[in-house]
Short mmCIF file of C-alpha atoms and ligand atoms in Angstrom, two decimals:
data_model
loop_
_atom_site.label_atom_id
_atom_site.label_comp_id
_atom_site.label_asym_id
_atom_site.label_seq_id
_atom_site.Cartn_x
_atom_site.Cartn_y
_atom_site.Cartn_z
CA MET O 1 0.18 -0.04 -0.21
CA SER O 2 1.98 3.36 -0.66
CA GLU O 3 1.40 6.23 0.93
CA SER O 4 0.11 8.33 -1.95
CA SER O 5 -2.63 6.11 -3.03
CA SER O 6 -3.94 6.15 0.68
CA GLU O 7 -3.96 9.85 0.59
CA ARG O 8 -5.68 10.14 -2.52
CA ILE O 9 -8.80 8.05 -1.49
CA GLU O 10 -9.08 9.85 1.57
CA ALA O 11 -9.09 13.19 -0.40
CA ALA O 12 -11.67 11.44 -2.54
CA LEU O 13 -13.76 10.68 0.45
CA LEU O 14 -13.83 13.95 1.85
CA ALA O 15 -14.31 15.58 -0.94
CA HIS O 16 -17.64 13.44 -1.39
CA ILE O 17 -18.41 13.83 2.10
CA ALA O 18 -18.42 17.79 1.58
CA THR O 19 -21.29 17.83 -0.92
CA ALA O 20 -23.31 14.75 0.27
CA LYS O 21 -26.43 14.61 1.82
CA PRO O 22 -26.42 14.31 5.85
CA GLY O 23 -26.99 10.39 6.50
CA SER O 24 -26.56 9.25 2.82
CA ARG O 25 -24.45 6.38 2.49
CA LEU O 26 -20.74 6.13 1.09
CA PRO O 27 -20.14 3.66 -2.14
CA SER O 28 -18.97 0.41 -0.99
CA THR O 29 -15.69 -0.70 -0.48
CA ARG O 30 -15.92 -2.63 -3.68
CA GLU O 31 -17.08 0.64 -5.68
CA LEU O 32 -14.13 2.46 -4.10
CA THR O 33 -11.57 -0.15 -4.88
CA ALA O 34 -12.74 -0.30 -8.56
CA GLY O 35 -13.10 3.43 -8.84
CA HIS O 36 -9.67 4.45 -7.36
CA GLY O 37 -7.84 1.69 -8.28
CA VAL O 38 -6.44 1.03 -4.97
CA SER O 39 -6.47 -1.94 -2.81
CA PRO O 40 -9.57 -2.91 -0.38
CA VAL O 41 -6.73 -2.50 2.60
CA THR O 42 -6.34 1.14 1.54
CA VAL O 43 -9.84 2.05 1.48
CA GLN O 44 -10.29 0.60 4.85
CA LYS O 45 -7.50 2.31 6.29
CA ALA O 46 -8.81 5.83 4.67
CA LEU O 47 -12.70 4.86 6.06
CA ARG O 48 -11.22 4.00 9.57
CA SER O 49 -9.14 7.37 9.39
CA LEU O 50 -12.34 9.49 8.88
CA GLU O 51 -14.30 7.14 11.32
CA ARG O 52 -11.75 8.44 14.20
CA ARG O 53 -12.33 12.16 13.14
CA GLY O 54 -16.02 11.73 13.19
CA LEU O 55 -16.37 12.21 9.70
CA VAL O 56 -18.11 9.31 8.81
CA VAL O 57 -20.25 6.51 10.42
CA ALA O 58 -19.60 2.73 10.08
CA ARG O 59 -22.41 0.67 10.53
CA PRO O 60 -21.67 -2.92 10.17
CA GLY O 61 -23.58 -4.76 7.73
CA SER O 62 -25.12 -2.10 6.34
CA GLY O 63 -22.14 0.12 5.21
CA VAL O 64 -20.21 3.54 5.95
CA PHE O 65 -22.35 6.68 6.03
CA VAL O 66 -22.03 10.35 6.06
CA PRO O 67 -23.03 11.54 9.61
CA ALA O 68 -26.96 12.21 9.85
CA ALA O 69 -26.05 15.62 11.84
CA ARG O 70 -22.52 16.79 11.27
CA ALA O 71 -20.65 17.31 14.48
CA GLU O 72 -19.71 21.25 14.65
CA ARG O 73 -16.24 20.97 14.90
CA PRO O 74 -14.03 24.11 15.34
CA ALA O 75 -12.07 25.08 12.52
CA ASP O 76 -8.25 24.38 13.19
CA PHE O 77 -6.19 27.71 12.19
CA SER O 78 -3.20 26.69 14.23
CA TRP O 79 -1.11 26.70 10.71
CA GLN O 80 -1.61 30.61 10.90
CA THR O 81 0.51 30.91 13.96
CA ALA O 82 3.56 29.58 11.76
CA ALA O 83 2.49 31.73 8.73
CA LEU O 84 1.70 35.05 10.55
CA GLY O 85 5.02 35.18 12.77
CA ALA O 86 5.22 37.97 15.29
CA SER O 87 2.49 39.98 16.02
CA GLY O 88 1.86 42.92 14.01
CA ALA O 89 2.67 46.43 14.76
CA LEU O 90 -1.24 47.27 16.00
CA PRO O 91 -3.27 46.27 19.19
CA ALA O 92 -4.99 43.31 18.33
CA THR O 93 -8.34 44.63 20.53
CA PRO O 94 -10.32 47.45 19.21
CA VAL O 95 -9.84 51.23 20.40
CA ALA O 96 -12.11 52.01 22.76
CA ALA O 97 -13.47 54.90 21.05
CA LEU O 98 -14.59 52.98 18.16
CA ARG O 99 -16.46 50.52 20.14
CA LEU O 100 -20.14 50.12 19.51
CA GLY O 101 -21.53 48.96 22.77
CA SER O 102 -25.10 47.99 23.57
CA ALA O 103 -28.21 50.08 23.05
CA GLU O 104 -28.82 50.55 26.67
CA ALA O 105 -25.05 51.71 27.64
CA VAL O 106 -24.81 55.26 28.15
CA PRO O 107 -21.99 56.01 25.45
CA LEU O 108 -19.59 58.73 26.75
CA HIS O 109 -16.70 56.85 25.13
CA SER O 110 -18.15 57.49 21.25
CA GLY O 111 -15.62 59.86 19.03
CA TYR O 112 -18.88 60.73 17.21
CA PRO O 113 -21.82 63.05 17.65
CA ASP O 114 -25.40 61.57 17.96
CA ARG O 115 -27.74 61.52 15.41
CA ALA O 116 -29.52 64.10 17.13
CA LEU O 117 -26.74 66.69 16.12
CA LEU O 118 -26.63 65.79 12.71
CA PRO O 119 -28.45 67.39 9.46
CA GLU O 120 -30.32 64.01 8.52
CA ARG O 121 -32.80 65.56 6.58
CA LEU O 122 -30.21 67.68 4.55
CA LEU O 123 -28.13 64.30 4.28
CA ARG O 124 -30.87 61.91 3.33
CA THR O 125 -32.23 64.54 0.64
CA GLY O 126 -28.56 64.73 -0.48
CA LEU O 127 -28.21 60.77 -0.94
CA VAL O 128 -31.58 60.68 -2.52
CA ARG O 129 -30.31 63.20 -5.52
CA ALA O 130 -27.01 61.39 -5.45
CA ALA O 131 -28.74 58.37 -6.19
CA ARG O 132 -30.49 60.01 -9.22
CA SER O 133 -26.92 61.67 -10.69
CA THR O 134 -24.71 59.89 -13.01
CA ALA O 135 -22.43 59.57 -10.29
CA THR O 136 -24.22 56.33 -9.29
CA VAL O 137 -22.54 54.49 -12.51
CA GLU O 138 -19.70 56.79 -12.97
CA ARG O 139 -15.67 56.58 -11.57
CA ALA O 140 -14.76 59.74 -9.79
CA PRO O 141 -11.71 61.22 -10.27
CA SER O 142 -8.83 60.24 -7.99
CA ALA O 143 -8.29 63.65 -6.58
CA GLY O 144 -12.30 64.29 -6.13
CA LEU O 145 -14.90 65.71 -7.85
CA ALA O 146 -14.16 68.93 -8.86
CA ASP O 147 -16.77 71.00 -7.21
CA LEU O 148 -16.20 69.15 -3.96
CA ARG O 149 -12.58 70.08 -3.85
CA ALA O 150 -13.37 73.60 -4.79
CA TRP O 151 -15.80 73.80 -1.92
CA PHE O 152 -12.80 72.43 0.39
CA SER O 153 -10.41 75.01 -1.01
CA ALA O 154 -13.23 77.77 -0.75
CA GLU O 155 -13.81 76.79 2.92
CA LEU O 156 -9.95 77.62 3.82
CA ALA O 157 -9.70 80.29 1.36
CA ALA O 158 -12.40 82.52 3.48
CA GLN O 159 -10.34 82.20 6.38
CA THR O 160 -7.17 83.43 4.48
CA PRO O 161 -5.91 87.03 5.47
CA ALA O 162 -5.46 89.61 2.99
CA GLY O 163 -1.78 89.40 1.76
CA ARG O 164 -1.46 85.54 1.59
CA THR O 165 -2.51 83.44 -1.41
CA ALA O 166 -5.47 81.22 -1.10
CA PRO O 167 -5.47 77.52 -1.75
CA THR O 168 -7.45 76.70 -4.64
CA ALA O 169 -9.07 73.28 -6.07
CA ARG O 170 -6.35 71.89 -7.38
CA ASP O 171 -4.35 71.56 -4.01
CA VAL O 172 -7.47 69.36 -2.63
CA ILE O 173 -7.40 65.59 -2.46
CA VAL O 174 -10.47 64.08 -1.36
CA THR O 175 -10.05 60.92 0.95
CA PRO O 176 -12.49 58.50 2.11
CA GLY O 177 -12.36 60.12 5.76
CA SER O 178 -9.03 61.59 7.54
CA GLN O 179 -7.84 58.32 8.95
CA LEU O 180 -6.76 57.37 5.80
CA ALA O 181 -5.13 60.47 5.45
CA LEU O 182 -3.15 60.36 8.25
CA GLY O 183 -1.35 57.27 6.80
CA THR O 184 -1.02 58.76 3.75
CA VAL O 185 0.71 61.85 4.98
CA PHE O 186 2.62 59.98 7.76
CA ARG O 187 3.88 57.47 4.81
CA SER O 188 4.82 60.49 2.36
CA ILE O 189 6.47 62.63 4.72
CA ALA O 190 8.43 60.55 7.08
CA GLY O 191 8.03 56.41 5.86
CA PRO O 192 9.15 53.37 7.49
CA GLY O 193 11.80 53.92 10.41
CA GLY O 194 11.01 57.67 9.99
CA VAL O 195 10.01 60.19 12.93
CA LEU O 196 7.21 62.96 13.28
CA LEU O 197 6.58 64.70 16.35
CA THR O 198 3.20 65.19 18.09
CA GLU O 199 1.60 66.79 20.56
CA SER O 200 1.36 64.49 23.72
CA PRO O 201 -1.55 63.44 24.24
CA THR O 202 -2.98 63.04 21.02
CA TYR O 203 -5.69 61.23 18.77
CA TRP O 204 -5.48 57.72 19.27
CA GLY O 205 -5.87 57.60 15.40
CA ALA O 206 -2.69 59.23 14.69
CA ILE O 207 -0.95 56.95 17.06
CA LEU O 208 -2.35 53.80 14.81
CA ALA O 209 -1.85 55.40 11.76
CA ALA O 210 2.20 56.06 12.58
CA ALA O 211 2.44 52.68 14.05
CA GLN O 212 0.78 51.09 10.87
CA VAL O 213 3.53 52.71 8.47
CA GLY O 214 6.58 52.33 10.72
CA VAL O 215 7.03 55.92 11.80
CA THR O 216 7.91 56.56 15.58
CA LEU O 217 5.89 59.49 17.14
CA VAL O 218 8.28 61.75 19.62
CA PRO O 219 5.96 63.44 22.09
CA VAL O 220 6.18 67.34 22.30
CA PRO O 221 4.28 68.45 25.47
CA THR O 222 1.46 71.05 25.36
CA ASP O 223 -0.13 73.76 27.80
CA ALA O 224 -3.59 75.21 27.89
CA ALA O 225 -2.37 77.65 24.75
CA GLY O 226 -0.67 75.09 22.63
CA PRO O 227 2.79 73.33 22.30
CA ASP O 228 5.46 74.17 24.54
CA ILE O 229 7.71 75.73 21.35
CA THR O 230 11.25 75.40 23.12
CA ALA O 231 10.74 71.99 23.43
CA LEU O 232 9.17 71.54 19.75
CA ASP O 233 12.29 73.46 18.52
CA ARG O 234 14.75 70.97 20.76
CA ALA O 235 12.52 67.76 19.31
CA PHE O 236 12.98 69.23 15.72
CA ALA O 237 16.40 69.76 16.10
CA GLU O 238 17.49 66.11 18.06
CA THR O 239 15.36 64.09 15.67
CA GLY O 240 15.67 65.85 12.37
CA ALA O 241 11.66 64.86 12.14
CA ARG O 242 10.30 66.79 8.97
CA GLY O 243 6.80 66.65 10.14
CA PHE O 244 4.90 67.94 13.37
CA TYR O 245 0.81 66.43 13.56
CA ALA O 246 -1.30 68.65 15.61
CA GLN O 247 -4.51 69.66 16.41
CA PRO O 248 -4.59 73.52 16.75
CA THR O 249 -8.38 73.56 17.12
CA TYR O 250 -10.03 71.66 20.15
CA ALA O 251 -7.61 69.18 19.92
CA ASN O 252 -8.87 65.41 20.82
CA PRO O 253 -9.09 64.76 23.62
CA THR O 254 -7.72 67.96 25.62
CA GLY O 255 -10.24 70.61 24.10
CA VAL O 256 -7.09 72.87 23.75
CA GLN O 257 -7.06 75.56 21.18
CA TRP O 258 -3.62 77.07 20.16
CA SER O 259 -3.69 80.57 21.13
CA ALA O 260 -2.97 82.80 17.92
CA ASN O 261 0.39 83.71 19.22
CA ARG O 262 1.17 80.10 19.85
CA THR O 263 0.02 79.01 16.10
CA LEU O 264 2.61 81.72 14.76
CA GLU O 265 5.38 80.07 16.82
CA VAL O 266 4.47 76.88 15.70
CA LEU O 267 4.32 78.37 12.14
CA ARG O 268 7.77 79.85 12.55
CA SER O 269 9.29 76.73 14.11
CA VAL O 270 8.07 74.53 11.08
CA ARG O 271 9.62 76.91 8.41
CA VAL O 272 12.81 77.24 10.60
CA HIS O 273 13.51 73.67 10.65
CA GLY O 274 12.24 72.87 6.86
CA ALA O 275 9.50 71.13 7.95
CA PHE O 276 5.67 70.49 7.48
CA LEU O 277 2.48 70.99 9.98
CA ILE O 278 0.08 68.46 9.63
CA GLU O 279 -2.58 70.20 11.00
CA ASP O 280 -5.90 67.76 11.58
CA ASP O 281 -9.06 70.18 11.71
CA TRP O 282 -11.31 67.70 12.88
CA ALA O 283 -13.44 69.70 14.88
CA HIS O 284 -13.67 72.67 12.67
CA ASP O 285 -17.53 72.37 12.57
CA PHE O 286 -17.74 72.52 16.10
CA GLY O 287 -16.89 75.89 17.76
CA ILE O 288 -18.69 76.43 20.83
CA THR O 289 -17.60 79.76 22.11
CA THR O 290 -14.67 80.64 19.69
CA ASP O 291 -14.30 80.37 15.89
CA PRO O 292 -10.35 80.15 15.41
CA ALA O 293 -9.14 80.27 11.69
CA PRO O 294 -7.08 77.33 11.00
CA ALA O 295 -3.46 77.69 10.99
CA ALA O 296 -3.30 76.55 7.39
CA ALA O 297 -5.22 79.94 6.63
CA GLN O 298 -1.79 81.74 7.64
CA ASP O 299 0.53 79.79 5.58
CA ASP O 300 1.15 79.96 1.56
CA SER O 301 4.53 78.37 1.19
CA GLY O 302 3.46 74.87 1.43
CA HIS O 303 4.13 74.14 5.15
CA VAL O 304 0.84 73.04 6.37
CA ILE O 305 -0.74 69.86 5.31
CA TYR O 306 -4.37 70.64 6.54
CA LEU O 307 -7.05 67.52 6.70
CA ARG O 308 -10.79 68.12 6.94
CA SER O 309 -13.48 65.58 7.28
CA LEU O 310 -17.07 65.65 7.06
CA THR O 311 -17.57 62.63 8.98
CA LYS O 312 -18.59 63.73 12.39
CA SER O 313 -20.36 66.61 11.06
CA VAL O 314 -22.20 65.31 8.27
CA SER O 315 -22.62 61.64 9.24
CA ALA O 316 -20.33 58.73 10.05
CA ALA O 317 -21.72 56.74 7.46
CA LEU O 318 -20.62 59.69 4.92
CA ARG O 319 -16.78 58.85 4.75
CA VAL O 320 -15.64 62.11 2.96
CA ALA O 321 -12.46 64.50 4.11
CA ALA O 322 -9.92 66.22 2.33
CA ILE O 323 -6.14 66.92 2.18
CA ILE O 324 -5.34 70.28 1.52
CA ALA O 325 -1.12 70.63 0.32
CA ARG O 326 0.40 72.63 -1.67
CA GLY O 327 3.88 72.13 -3.80
CA PRO O 328 5.45 68.60 -4.98
CA ILE O 329 4.06 67.50 -1.41
CA ARG O 330 0.39 67.28 -3.10
CA ASP O 331 1.35 64.93 -5.78
CA ARG O 332 2.97 62.49 -3.61
CA LEU O 333 0.31 62.16 -1.54
CA LEU O 334 -2.34 61.84 -4.63
CA ALA O 335 0.04 59.31 -5.39
CA ASP O 336 -0.28 57.42 -2.05
CA VAL O 337 -4.14 57.90 -2.04
CA GLN O 338 -4.31 56.11 -5.23
CA ALA O 339 -2.20 53.07 -4.14
CA GLN O 340 -4.46 52.97 -0.72
CA ALA O 341 -8.08 53.56 -2.28
CA MET O 342 -7.90 54.95 -5.99
CA TYR O 343 -10.78 57.30 -5.47
CA VAL O 344 -13.69 57.91 -3.08
CA SER O 345 -17.18 57.15 -4.11
CA GLY O 346 -18.50 59.78 -6.38
CA VAL O 347 -22.36 58.73 -4.85
CA LEU O 348 -21.18 60.03 -1.17
CA GLN O 349 -18.78 62.70 -2.35
CA THR O 350 -21.94 64.13 -4.63
CA ALA O 351 -24.10 63.45 -1.41
CA ALA O 352 -21.38 65.54 0.78
CA LEU O 353 -21.37 68.39 -1.73
CA GLU O 354 -25.41 68.53 -1.79
CA VAL O 355 -25.34 68.81 1.94
CA VAL O 356 -22.76 71.32 2.40
CA THR O 357 -23.98 73.77 -0.65
CA GLN O 358 -27.56 73.96 0.86
CA PRO O 359 -28.02 77.40 2.58
CA ALA O 360 -29.65 75.10 5.68
CA TRP O 361 -26.04 73.44 6.10
CA ARG O 362 -24.93 76.75 7.83
CA THR O 363 -28.18 77.27 9.53
CA HIS O 364 -27.19 73.76 11.05
CA VAL O 365 -23.64 74.27 11.74
CA SER O 366 -24.52 77.84 13.68
CA GLY O 367 -27.53 76.05 15.46
CA LEU O 368 -24.85 73.14 16.64
CA ARG O 369 -22.78 75.87 18.72
CA ARG O 370 -25.76 76.32 21.20
CA ARG O 371 -26.42 72.66 21.28
CA LEU O 372 -22.90 71.66 21.83
CA ARG O 373 -22.59 74.21 24.64
CA GLU O 374 -25.55 73.06 26.57
CA ARG O 375 -24.41 69.36 26.29
CA ARG O 376 -20.71 70.29 27.40
CA ASP O 377 -22.16 72.59 30.29
CA LEU O 378 -24.67 69.66 31.50
CA LEU O 379 -21.42 66.98 31.51
CA LEU O 380 -19.20 69.50 33.33
CA ASP O 381 -21.82 69.84 35.89
CA ALA O 382 -22.80 66.20 36.06
CA VAL O 383 -18.84 65.36 36.55
CA ALA O 384 -19.03 68.00 39.34
CA ALA O 385 -21.66 66.63 40.98
CA GLY O 386 -21.14 62.71 40.42
CA LEU O 387 -17.58 62.19 40.19
CA PRO O 388 -15.92 64.91 42.39
CA ALA O 389 -12.50 63.25 42.58
CA ALA O 390 -12.11 64.14 38.79
CA SER O 391 -10.61 67.44 37.68
CA VAL O 392 -11.05 69.61 34.00
CA GLU O 393 -8.30 71.40 33.11
CA THR O 394 -9.71 72.78 30.13
CA VAL O 395 -13.23 73.65 29.60
CA PRO O 396 -13.37 73.05 25.91
CA ALA O 397 -14.36 76.15 23.80
CA GLY O 398 -15.40 73.42 21.08
CA GLY O 399 -15.21 69.95 20.14
CA LEU O 400 -17.01 67.23 21.39
CA ASN O 401 -15.17 66.13 24.78
CA LEU O 402 -14.21 66.60 28.20
CA TRP O 403 -10.81 65.16 29.30
CA LEU O 404 -10.73 64.78 33.30
CA ARG O 405 -8.09 63.95 35.23
CA LEU O 406 -8.41 61.34 38.00
CA PRO O 407 -6.36 61.03 41.07
CA ASP O 408 -2.73 59.16 40.40
CA GLU O 409 -4.16 55.92 42.52
CA THR O 410 -7.27 55.34 40.23
CA ASP O 411 -6.87 51.96 38.49
CA LEU O 412 -8.30 53.14 35.07
CA GLY O 413 -8.76 49.45 33.58
CA ARG O 414 -10.70 48.65 36.56
CA LEU O 415 -13.01 52.08 36.36
CA VAL O 416 -13.65 51.77 32.94
CA ARG O 417 -14.75 48.00 33.40
CA ASP O 418 -16.85 48.85 36.56
CA SER O 419 -18.30 51.71 35.01
CA GLU O 420 -19.42 49.37 31.75
CA ALA O 421 -20.95 46.98 34.49
CA ARG O 422 -23.20 49.76 35.92
CA GLY O 423 -23.92 50.94 32.22
CA VAL O 424 -21.59 53.47 31.31
CA ILE O 425 -19.37 53.13 28.35
CA VAL O 426 -16.34 55.30 29.16
CA ALA O 427 -12.50 55.43 26.98
CA ALA O 428 -9.46 55.39 29.33
CA GLY O 429 -7.34 58.22 28.31
CA ASP O 430 -4.04 55.93 28.05
CA GLU O 431 -5.05 55.35 24.32
CA TRP O 432 -4.23 59.08 23.93
CA PHE O 433 -0.72 58.87 24.68
CA PRO O 434 1.97 58.16 22.21
CA ALA O 435 4.63 57.54 24.81
CA GLU O 436 4.04 56.60 28.99
CA PRO O 437 0.70 58.27 30.08
CA THR O 438 1.15 61.37 32.46
CA GLY O 439 -1.29 60.74 34.66
CA ARG O 440 -4.85 58.87 34.97
CA PHE O 441 -7.18 60.47 32.60
CA LEU O 442 -10.85 59.76 31.31
CA ARG O 443 -12.25 61.02 28.13
CA LEU O 444 -15.98 61.90 28.00
CA ASN O 445 -18.07 62.75 24.69
CA PHE O 446 -20.88 65.13 25.72
CA ALA O 447 -22.32 64.59 21.81
CA ALA O 448 -22.86 61.03 21.48
CA ALA O 449 -25.10 59.92 24.71
CA ASP O 450 -28.58 61.65 25.70
CA PRO O 451 -27.84 64.66 27.79
CA ALA O 452 -30.56 63.38 30.27
CA SER O 453 -28.31 60.43 31.23
CA PHE O 454 -25.14 62.69 31.94
CA LEU O 455 -25.95 62.92 35.46
CA THR O 456 -26.57 59.62 36.40
CA ALA O 457 -23.94 58.09 34.16
CA ALA O 458 -21.21 60.66 36.07
CA GLU O 459 -22.98 59.17 39.19
CA GLN O 460 -22.31 56.00 38.34
CA ILE O 461 -18.20 56.32 37.50
CA GLY O 462 -18.29 58.30 40.75
CA ALA O 463 -19.47 55.06 42.59
CA ALA O 464 -17.77 52.65 40.58
CA TRP O 465 -14.38 54.99 41.31
CA ALA O 466 -15.39 55.40 45.35
CA GLU O 467 -15.77 51.75 45.43
CA GLN O 468 -12.56 50.94 43.87
CA GLN O 469 -10.92 53.53 46.57
CA ARG O 470 -12.56 51.60 49.56
CA ALA O 471 -10.88 48.26 48.13
CA ARG O 472 -7.84 49.87 48.15
C1 PLP P 1 -8.66 64.28 15.97
C2 PLP P 1 -9.33 63.20 14.63
N1 PLP P 1 -8.66 63.11 13.28
C3 PLP P 1 -9.10 62.25 12.55
C4 PLP P 1 -10.16 61.77 13.03
C5 PLP P 1 -10.75 60.64 11.76
O1 PLP P 1 -11.75 61.00 11.36
P1 PLP P 1 -12.41 60.51 10.02
O2 PLP P 1 -11.56 59.04 9.24
O3 PLP P 1 -13.75 59.66 10.52
O4 PLP P 1 -12.37 61.47 8.82
C6 PLP P 1 -10.62 61.34 14.32
C7 PLP P 1 -11.87 60.55 14.38
O5 PLP P 1 -12.34 59.96 15.60
C8 PLP P 1 -10.48 62.60 15.18
O6 PLP P 1 -10.77 62.47 16.17
#
């Protein structure tokens, strides 16, 4: 009996079993012997092997059968251990802010606003119009639809001071969300083994994007008015970094808005060091008490790569964002976007354009100010009453989040788990630090949950915290 004939008959029987009806009889040993040109001993051996694995049932005197109800055996993926090798650069567990959570839990962890704060009617109309347009069957240009690019550039141009050259539609690249744009920018400026500077704490997605492209993020401390300029200059000089990723407006998670003076100093620093400022203007539409112009409006020499997204202000279902970049970097970024995503669906771009060019869009955005302010203040009050151990370092002038500091003895992981057991989902601040966290923080979103739940939610987190302290 040769090894290969045994394997051959077993493979043939497995193929047969895979499509056979449950409970059906296999061909007899004689039929198998004749059909496959192997000895009866080989056939018997193959059948016994299949029987041991529970894939066939032998009934002496009747024959061999496919089991009536096939036992569900867990699939064996162990071969992938060798194929995958060492674990990748990204954490295997999903980041806290992306968790969907149960319908009953209060989602204070989310990064996106609640449906009640979205221009839902406008968006539905925009999608219907997009569905009726030729965008449904056409391939969009890889840099984006001309009219949408013109809208993005006009938005920045409107805040460009006299005497500076405003960006044009040619400087715009539409991307499927700004998360992909971060990877594109990091790869294009630094690439694997490269270094970029960043504020600390900073957006967890930027930390992941850098890890994915093999870029080391070197943190620069920030205070309530923006980055520490001495530290920024030193970090540029010491690392040779060619870029600084930052959020000058309502930073996620701290809520910090750079002062006008600090913005000018950062621009000076990037110019002196021949570097880029990668400005993530994610909260452009979420001003509460201020209306700052982006740093990019102050730059017409290609030092600022500007990111603006519509996914939070129009809808998380509309993954449309833009990079605005001037000079040769723009072509490098476009080549990367083409390699990653080719282009953004014209249907989504058309719908986005329909929304943001309606007069009702402006009304919606200006109405958001009051609604965000109410929510922010309610959550501040709720935290003061229910979680007095927490301190709020910055009352944000815009954005969606409160950044709370808890006493250093807090066990954050436990607090997150215990709060969730009490029906409140919160995100531990550790995910926002590119290096070691400098304290125990929580980020609470005031735009995602029903404000009526804020007080109870804060009380539940407070009770979980107090319980943990009693158990110490
Ligand atoms: C600061 C910041 N930048 C970028 C993004 C990514 O946004 P999107 O990919 O939805 O445009 C987010 C989302 O949470 C964010 O908070």
